[in-house]
Amino acid sequence: MNSQDSTTPGPDETRRMFAARGLKLTHQRLEVFCELAAAKDHPCAETVWRRVRERVPTISLDTVYRTLAVLREYGLAARVPVDGDMARFDGDTAPHHHLACECCGRIDDLPLGEFDPAVLPEAVSAWGRVRDAQVVVRGICRRCLESGEHGPTRSDADQTPS
Amino acid sequence: MNSQDSTTPGPDETRRMFAARGLKLTHQRLEVFCELAAAKDHPCAETVWRRVRERVPTISLDTVYRTLAVLREYGLAARVPVDGDMARFDGDTAPHHHLACECCGRIDDLPLGEFDPAVLPEAVSAWGRVRDAQVVVRGICRRCLESGEHGPTRSDADQTPS
DNA sequence: TTCGGTGCAAATTATTTGCATCTGG
DNA sequence: CCAGATGCAAATAATTTGCACCGAA
């Protein structure tokens, strides 16, 4: 497949991926898609919007929501399985795991070779069809621990709160 | 079929657990707590409310929300890490895993001996303090597969839709 | 008796949707 | 040219909160 993180799909690659699925590629969609693909912090819809707006000042938040829904529907994006007030998105659809801070809301990728989703007990195939299996670790990140800001603080943003 | 694993805390046990944490035990709290402890379907707040209301007709939905928040704060309940429109709760705070159907929203416990959360790479302890680590499997349950009702249907309820 | 819990209703917040307009293919 | 995408604003849906009253300790 594509390389680790160096290959953030460029405009050409993106155009091809959209065409392959019969999706219309608009300026907004291109920017949302590339922004999400480049992001490593699993942003929420509003954060994607805030970032894309710097390049496309006229894009509306609901277009971002609609685009994210479409990307998800066509397997070009995924929602991270975390419990929180807002949905978090991931441009990396390859199977991997996550670390989520319950204090500041940051979500990081978790390199974990130990766990192989393919090795699920047969009870699972009896349950139904698996789309994805991942390990979700919840805790308090070092930054929050050091700033003494931990606690049931269930904060908010996923980006710099500036 | 409430006591499969013996420990659905009764009123006495509950009274003790609350007292141990300096929590006032009201009629409503007792019912919410026992209802959640007995549930095996990881209900959302409204479902807990609907069920408890059969025994306490006057309980309000926001009391259920507040109670669930308190239980969570004191480690007597947990939120299931799934992405969805509503929060799902679990009265079982012992480490275990989950299976979530993306079609009907049902969530089941996943018996999985293979994966031991204790065996996390050192990279995790460098990241911060872990509160819990679990495997989350997302897919389509057998019932949905057979009823042909699968698809990006991201349904709703966690209980009988009646 | 007292402080915290509860119910009601209004407020917030995230996300969705109707509609007229615009645009990629 | 035209089906589908966008922007705006209003509509939903889930969850929270202010406030006066009530009940457990």
Coordinates of C-alpha atoms (C1' of nucleotides) in Angstrom, one line a residue:
Chain A
M1 CA 0.0 0.0 0.0
N2 CA 1.1 3.5 0.6
S3 CA 4.0 4.4 2.7
Q4 CA 3.8 5.2 6.4
D5 CA 3.3 8.9 6.7
S6 CA 5.4 10.3 4.0
T7 CA 2.8 9.6 1.4
T8 CA 0.1 12.0 2.4
P9 CA -1.9 11.6 -0.8
G10 CA -1.3 14.7 -3.1
P11 CA -3.9 16.2 -5.3
D12 CA -3.2 13.8 -8.1
E13 CA -3.4 10.7 -5.9
T14 CA -6.6 12.1 -4.4
R15 CA -8.2 12.8 -7.7
R16 CA -7.6 9.2 -8.7
M17 CA -9.0 7.8 -5.5
F18 CA -12.2 9.8 -5.9
A19 CA -12.6 9.0 -9.5
A20 CA -12.2 5.3 -8.7
R21 CA -15.2 5.5 -6.5
G22 CA -17.3 7.7 -8.8
L23 CA -17.0 10.6 -6.3
K24 CA -17.1 14.2 -7.5
L25 CA -14.0 15.9 -6.4
T26 CA -14.6 19.5 -5.4
H27 CA -12.2 22.0 -4.1
Q28 CA -13.6 21.6 -0.6
R29 CA -13.5 17.8 -0.7
L30 CA -9.9 17.8 -1.8
E31 CA -8.9 20.1 1.0
V32 CA -10.8 18.2 3.7
F33 CA -9.5 14.9 2.5
C34 CA -5.9 16.1 2.4
E35 CA -6.1 17.9 5.7
L36 CA -7.4 14.8 7.4
A37 CA -4.9 12.5 5.7
A38 CA -2.1 14.8 6.9
A39 CA -3.4 15.2 10.4
K40 CA -2.0 12.9 13.1
D41 CA -4.1 14.1 15.9
H42 CA -7.5 12.6 15.0
P43 CA -9.3 15.9 14.7
C44 CA -13.0 16.5 15.3
A45 CA -15.1 18.0 12.5
E46 CA -14.8 21.5 13.8
T47 CA -11.0 21.3 13.9
V48 CA -10.8 20.1 10.4
W49 CA -13.0 23.0 9.5
R50 CA -10.9 25.5 11.3
R51 CA -7.8 24.2 9.5
V52 CA -9.2 24.0 6.0
R53 CA -10.7 27.4 6.4
E54 CA -7.3 28.9 6.3
R55 CA -7.0 27.8 2.7
V56 CA -10.7 27.8 1.8
P57 CA -12.1 30.7 3.9
T58 CA -15.6 30.2 2.5
I59 CA -16.1 26.5 3.4
S60 CA -18.9 25.9 5.7
L61 CA -18.9 23.6 8.7
D62 CA -21.7 21.5 7.5
T63 CA -19.9 20.8 4.2
V64 CA -17.1 19.4 6.4
Y65 CA -19.5 17.2 8.2
R66 CA -21.0 16.0 5.0
T67 CA -17.6 15.4 3.4
L68 CA -16.4 13.5 6.4
A69 CA -19.6 11.3 6.2
V70 CA -18.9 10.6 2.6
L71 CA -15.3 9.8 3.2
R72 CA -16.3 7.4 5.9
E73 CA -19.0 5.8 3.7
Y74 CA -16.4 5.1 1.0
G75 CA -13.7 3.9 3.3
L76 CA -11.5 6.9 3.0
A77 CA -11.7 7.9 6.6
A78 CA -12.8 6.4 9.9
R79 CA -14.2 7.4 13.2
V80 CA -12.0 6.6 16.2
P81 CA -13.9 4.5 18.8
V82 CA -13.6 6.8 21.8
D83 CA -16.3 8.0 24.1
G84 CA -16.5 11.8 24.1
D85 CA -18.7 14.7 23.3
M86 CA -17.6 15.0 19.7
A87 CA -16.7 12.5 16.9
R88 CA -13.0 12.2 16.1
F89 CA -11.8 11.3 12.7
D90 CA -8.9 9.3 11.3
G91 CA -7.5 9.6 7.8
D92 CA -5.6 6.4 8.2
T93 CA -7.9 3.5 7.5
A94 CA -5.2 0.9 7.9
P95 CA -5.7 -1.2 11.1
H96 CA -4.0 0.3 14.1
H97 CA -4.6 1.1 17.7
H98 CA -5.2 4.2 19.8
L99 CA -4.2 5.9 23.0
A100 CA -6.7 8.4 24.4
C101 CA -6.2 11.0 27.1
E102 CA -9.3 11.4 29.3
C103 CA -8.1 14.7 30.5
C104 CA -7.2 16.8 27.4
G105 CA -8.8 14.7 24.8
R106 CA -5.7 14.0 22.8
I107 CA -5.6 10.8 20.8
D108 CA -2.4 9.2 19.6
D109 CA -1.7 6.2 17.5
L110 CA -0.5 3.2 19.4
P111 CA 2.2 1.0 17.7
L112 CA 1.3 -2.5 19.0
G113 CA 2.7 -5.5 17.3
E114 CA 1.6 -7.9 20.1
F115 CA -2.0 -7.8 19.2
D116 CA -3.1 -9.2 15.9
P117 CA -6.7 -8.6 15.1
A118 CA -6.7 -11.6 12.8
V119 CA -6.3 -13.8 15.8
L120 CA -9.8 -13.4 17.2
P121 CA -11.5 -16.2 18.8
E122 CA -14.0 -18.2 16.8
A123 CA -16.7 -16.8 19.0
V124 CA -16.4 -13.5 17.1
S125 CA -17.1 -15.0 13.7
A126 CA -20.2 -16.5 15.3
W127 CA -21.2 -13.1 16.5
G128 CA -21.1 -11.6 13.0
R129 CA -18.9 -10.0 10.5
V130 CA -15.9 -8.0 11.8
R131 CA -15.1 -4.7 10.1
D132 CA -12.2 -3.8 12.3
A133 CA -10.7 -4.7 15.7
Q134 CA -8.4 -2.4 17.6
V135 CA -7.0 -1.8 21.1
V136 CA -8.1 1.4 22.8
V137 CA -6.1 2.5 25.7
R138 CA -7.6 5.2 27.9
G139 CA -5.6 7.1 30.5
I140 CA -4.0 10.4 31.3
C141 CA -1.2 11.6 29.0
R142 CA 2.1 12.7 30.4
R143 CA 1.5 16.3 29.5
C144 CA -1.6 16.3 31.7
L145 CA 0.1 14.4 34.5
E146 CA 2.9 16.9 34.6
S147 CA 0.7 20.0 34.4
G148 CA -1.2 18.6 37.3
E149 CA -4.3 19.2 35.3
H150 CA -5.6 15.6 35.5
G151 CA -8.8 14.6 37.0
P152 CA -12.3 13.9 35.7
T153 CA -11.6 17.0 33.6
R154 CA -13.1 15.6 30.4
S155 CA -11.8 18.5 28.5
D156 CA -12.6 19.5 25.0
A157 CA -10.5 20.3 22.0
D158 CA -8.2 18.0 20.1
Q159 CA -5.9 20.7 19.0
T160 CA -4.1 23.6 20.5
P161 CA -6.7 25.5 22.6
S162 CA -5.0 28.8 21.7
Chain B
M1 CA -31.2 -14.2 34.3
N2 CA -29.6 -11.6 36.4
S3 CA -27.0 -13.4 38.4
Q4 CA -24.9 -15.3 36.0
D5 CA -21.6 -14.3 37.5
S6 CA -23.0 -14.0 41.0
T7 CA -22.3 -10.4 41.4
T8 CA -25.3 -8.3 40.7
P9 CA -25.1 -6.2 43.9
G10 CA -28.2 -6.3 45.9
P11 CA -29.6 -3.4 47.9
D12 CA -27.4 -4.2 50.9
E13 CA -24.3 -4.6 48.9
T14 CA -25.1 -1.3 47.1
R15 CA -25.7 0.5 50.4
R16 CA -22.3 -0.6 51.5
M17 CA -20.5 0.5 48.3
F18 CA -22.1 3.9 48.5
A19 CA -21.4 4.4 52.1
A20 CA -17.8 3.4 51.6
R21 CA -17.4 6.4 49.2
G22 CA -19.4 8.9 51.2
L23 CA -22.2 8.9 48.7
K24 CA -25.8 9.5 49.7
L25 CA -27.9 6.6 48.6
T26 CA -31.3 7.7 47.3
H27 CA -34.1 5.6 46.0
Q28 CA -33.3 6.8 42.5
R29 CA -29.6 6.1 42.8
L30 CA -30.2 2.6 44.1
E31 CA -32.4 1.8 41.2
V32 CA -30.2 3.3 38.6
F33 CA -27.1 1.5 40.0
C34 CA -28.8 -1.9 40.2
E35 CA -30.4 -1.6 36.8
L36 CA -27.1 -0.8 35.2
A37 CA -25.3 -3.6 37.1
A38 CA -27.9 -6.1 36.0
A39 CA -27.9 -4.9 32.4
K40 CA -25.8 -6.8 29.9
D41 CA -26.5 -4.7 26.9
H42 CA -24.6 -1.5 27.8
P43 CA -27.6 0.8 27.7
C44 CA -27.6 4.5 27.0
A45 CA -28.9 6.9 29.5
E46 CA -32.4 7.0 28.1
T47 CA -32.7 3.3 28.2
V48 CA -31.7 3.1 31.8
W49 CA -34.3 5.8 32.4
R50 CA -37.0 3.9 30.6
R51 CA -36.3 0.8 32.6
V52 CA -36.0 2.4 36.0
R53 CA -39.1 4.3 35.4
E54 CA -41.1 1.1 35.5
R55 CA -40.2 0.9 39.2
V56 CA -39.8 4.6 39.9
P57 CA -42.3 6.4 37.6
T58 CA -41.3 9.8 38.8
I59 CA -37.6 9.7 38.2
S60 CA -36.4 12.2 35.6
L61 CA -34.0 11.7 32.8
D62 CA -31.6 14.3 34.0
T63 CA -31.4 12.5 37.4
V64 CA -30.3 9.5 35.5
Y65 CA -27.7 11.5 33.6
R66 CA -26.5 13.0 36.9
T67 CA -26.4 9.6 38.6
L68 CA -24.5 7.9 35.8
A69 CA -22.0 10.7 35.9
V70 CA -21.5 10.2 39.7
L71 CA -21.2 6.5 39.3
R72 CA -18.6 7.0 36.7
E73 CA -16.7 9.5 38.8
Y74 CA -16.6 7.0 41.7
G75 CA -15.6 4.0 39.6
L76 CA -18.9 2.3 39.9
A77 CA -19.7 2.5 36.2
A78 CA -17.9 3.2 32.9
R79 CA -18.5 4.4 29.5
V80 CA -18.0 2.0 26.6
P81 CA -15.5 3.4 24.1
V82 CA -17.6 3.3 21.0
D83 CA -18.3 6.0 18.5
G84 CA -22.0 6.8 18.3
D85 CA -24.6 9.5 18.8
M86 CA -25.2 8.5 22.4
A87 CA -23.1 7.4 25.4
R88 CA -23.3 3.8 26.4
F89 CA -22.7 2.7 29.9
D90 CA -21.3 -0.4 31.6
G91 CA -21.9 -1.5 35.1
D92 CA -19.1 -3.9 34.9
T93 CA -15.9 -2.1 35.7
A94 CA -13.6 -5.1 35.6
P95 CA -11.4 -5.1 32.5
H96 CA -13.0 -6.8 29.5
H97 CA -13.6 -6.3 25.8
H98 CA -16.4 -5.3 23.5
L99 CA -18.1 -6.2 20.2
A100 CA -20.2 -3.4 18.7
C101 CA -22.6 -3.7 15.8
E102 CA -22.4 -0.7 13.5
C103 CA -25.9 -1.5 12.1
C104 CA -28.2 -1.9 15.1
G105 CA -26.0 -0.5 17.8
R106 CA -25.9 -3.5 20.0
I107 CA -22.8 -4.0 22.2
D108 CA -21.8 -7.3 23.6
D109 CA -19.0 -8.3 25.9
L110 CA -16.1 -10.1 24.2
P111 CA -14.4 -12.9 26.0
L112 CA -10.8 -12.7 25.0
G113 CA -8.1 -14.4 26.8
E114 CA -5.5 -13.9 24.2
F115 CA -5.0 -10.2 24.9
D116 CA -3.6 -9.1 28.2
P117 CA -3.8 -5.4 28.8
A118 CA -1.0 -5.7 31.3
V119 CA 1.4 -6.6 28.4
L120 CA 1.5 -3.2 26.8
P121 CA 4.7 -1.9 25.3
E122 CA 6.8 0.4 27.4
A123 CA 6.0 3.1 24.9
V124 CA 2.6 3.3 26.6
S125 CA 4.0 4.0 30.1
A126 CA 6.1 6.7 28.5
W127 CA 2.9 8.2 27.0
G128 CA 1.3 8.5 30.4
R129 CA -0.8 6.6 33.0
V130 CA -3.1 3.9 31.7
R131 CA -6.6 3.7 33.2
D132 CA -7.8 0.9 31.0
A133 CA -7.0 -0.9 27.8
Q134 CA -9.5 -2.9 25.9
V135 CA -10.1 -4.4 22.5
V136 CA -13.0 -3.0 20.6
V137 CA -14.3 -5.0 17.7
R138 CA -16.7 -3.2 15.2
G139 CA -18.7 -5.0 12.7
I140 CA -22.2 -6.2 11.8
C141 CA -23.9 -8.7 14.1
R142 CA -25.4 -11.9 12.9
R143 CA -28.9 -10.7 13.5
C144 CA -28.4 -7.7 11.1
L145 CA -26.6 -9.8 8.6
E146 CA -29.5 -12.3 8.4
S147 CA -32.2 -9.6 8.3
G148 CA -30.4 -8.1 5.4
E149 CA -30.6 -4.8 7.3
H150 CA -26.9 -4.1 7.2
G151 CA -25.3 -1.2 5.6
P152 CA -24.1 2.2 6.8
T153 CA -27.4 2.2 8.7
R154 CA -25.8 3.6 11.9
S155 CA -29.1 2.9 13.7
D156 CA -30.0 4.0 17.2
A157 CA -31.3 2.2 20.2
D158 CA -29.6 -0.3 22.3
Q159 CA -32.8 -2.1 23.3
T160 CA -35.9 -3.3 21.7
P161 CA -37.0 -0.5 19.5
S162 CA -40.7 -1.1 20.4
Chain C
dT1 C1' -31.8 20.3 60.6
dT2 C1' -28.8 20.5 56.8
dC3 C1' -26.5 19.7 52.6
dG4 C1' -26.8 17.4 48.8
dG5 C1' -30.2 15.2 45.4
dT6 C1' -34.2 15.7 42.5
dG7 C1' -37.6 17.4 39.1
dC8 C1' -38.9 20.6 35.8
dA9 C1' -37.8 23.4 32.2
dA10 C1' -34.8 26.1 29.7
dA11 C1' -30.1 26.3 27.8
dT12 C1' -26.0 24.3 25.4
dT13 C1' -23.6 21.7 22.1
dA14 C1' -22.8 18.7 18.4
dT15 C1' -24.6 17.3 14.2
dT16 C1' -28.2 17.2 10.6
dT17 C1' -31.3 19.0 7.1
dG18 C1' -34.3 22.0 3.7
dC19 C1' -33.6 24.8 0.0
dA20 C1' -31.8 27.8 -3.6
dT21 C1' -27.6 28.3 -5.9
dC22 C1' -23.4 26.8 -8.0
dT23 C1' -20.2 23.6 -10.3
dG24 C1' -17.5 19.4 -11.7
dG25 C1' -17.6 16.0 -15.3
Chain D
dC1 C1' -26.2 20.7 -19.3
dC2 C1' -27.3 18.3 -14.9
dA3 C1' -26.9 15.4 -11.0
dG4 C1' -24.9 16.3 -7.2
dA5 C1' -22.3 19.6 -3.9
dT6 C1' -22.3 23.9 -1.3
dG7 C1' -23.6 27.7 2.0
dC8 C1' -26.8 29.5 5.0
dA9 C1' -29.9 29.1 8.5
dA10 C1' -33.2 26.6 10.9
dA11 C1' -34.1 22.1 13.0
dT12 C1' -32.8 17.9 15.8
dA13 C1' -31.0 15.2 19.4
dA14 C1' -28.2 14.3 23.3
dT15 C1' -26.7 16.1 27.4
dT16 C1' -26.2 19.9 30.9
dT17 C1' -27.7 23.4 34.1
dG18 C1' -30.4 27.0 37.1
dC19 C1' -33.5 27.0 40.7
dA20 C1' -36.9 25.9 44.3
dC21 C1' -38.3 22.0 46.9
dC22 C1' -37.5 17.5 49.2
dG23 C1' -35.3 13.7 51.6
dA24 C1' -31.2 10.9 53.6
dA25 C1' -28.0 11.1 57.2

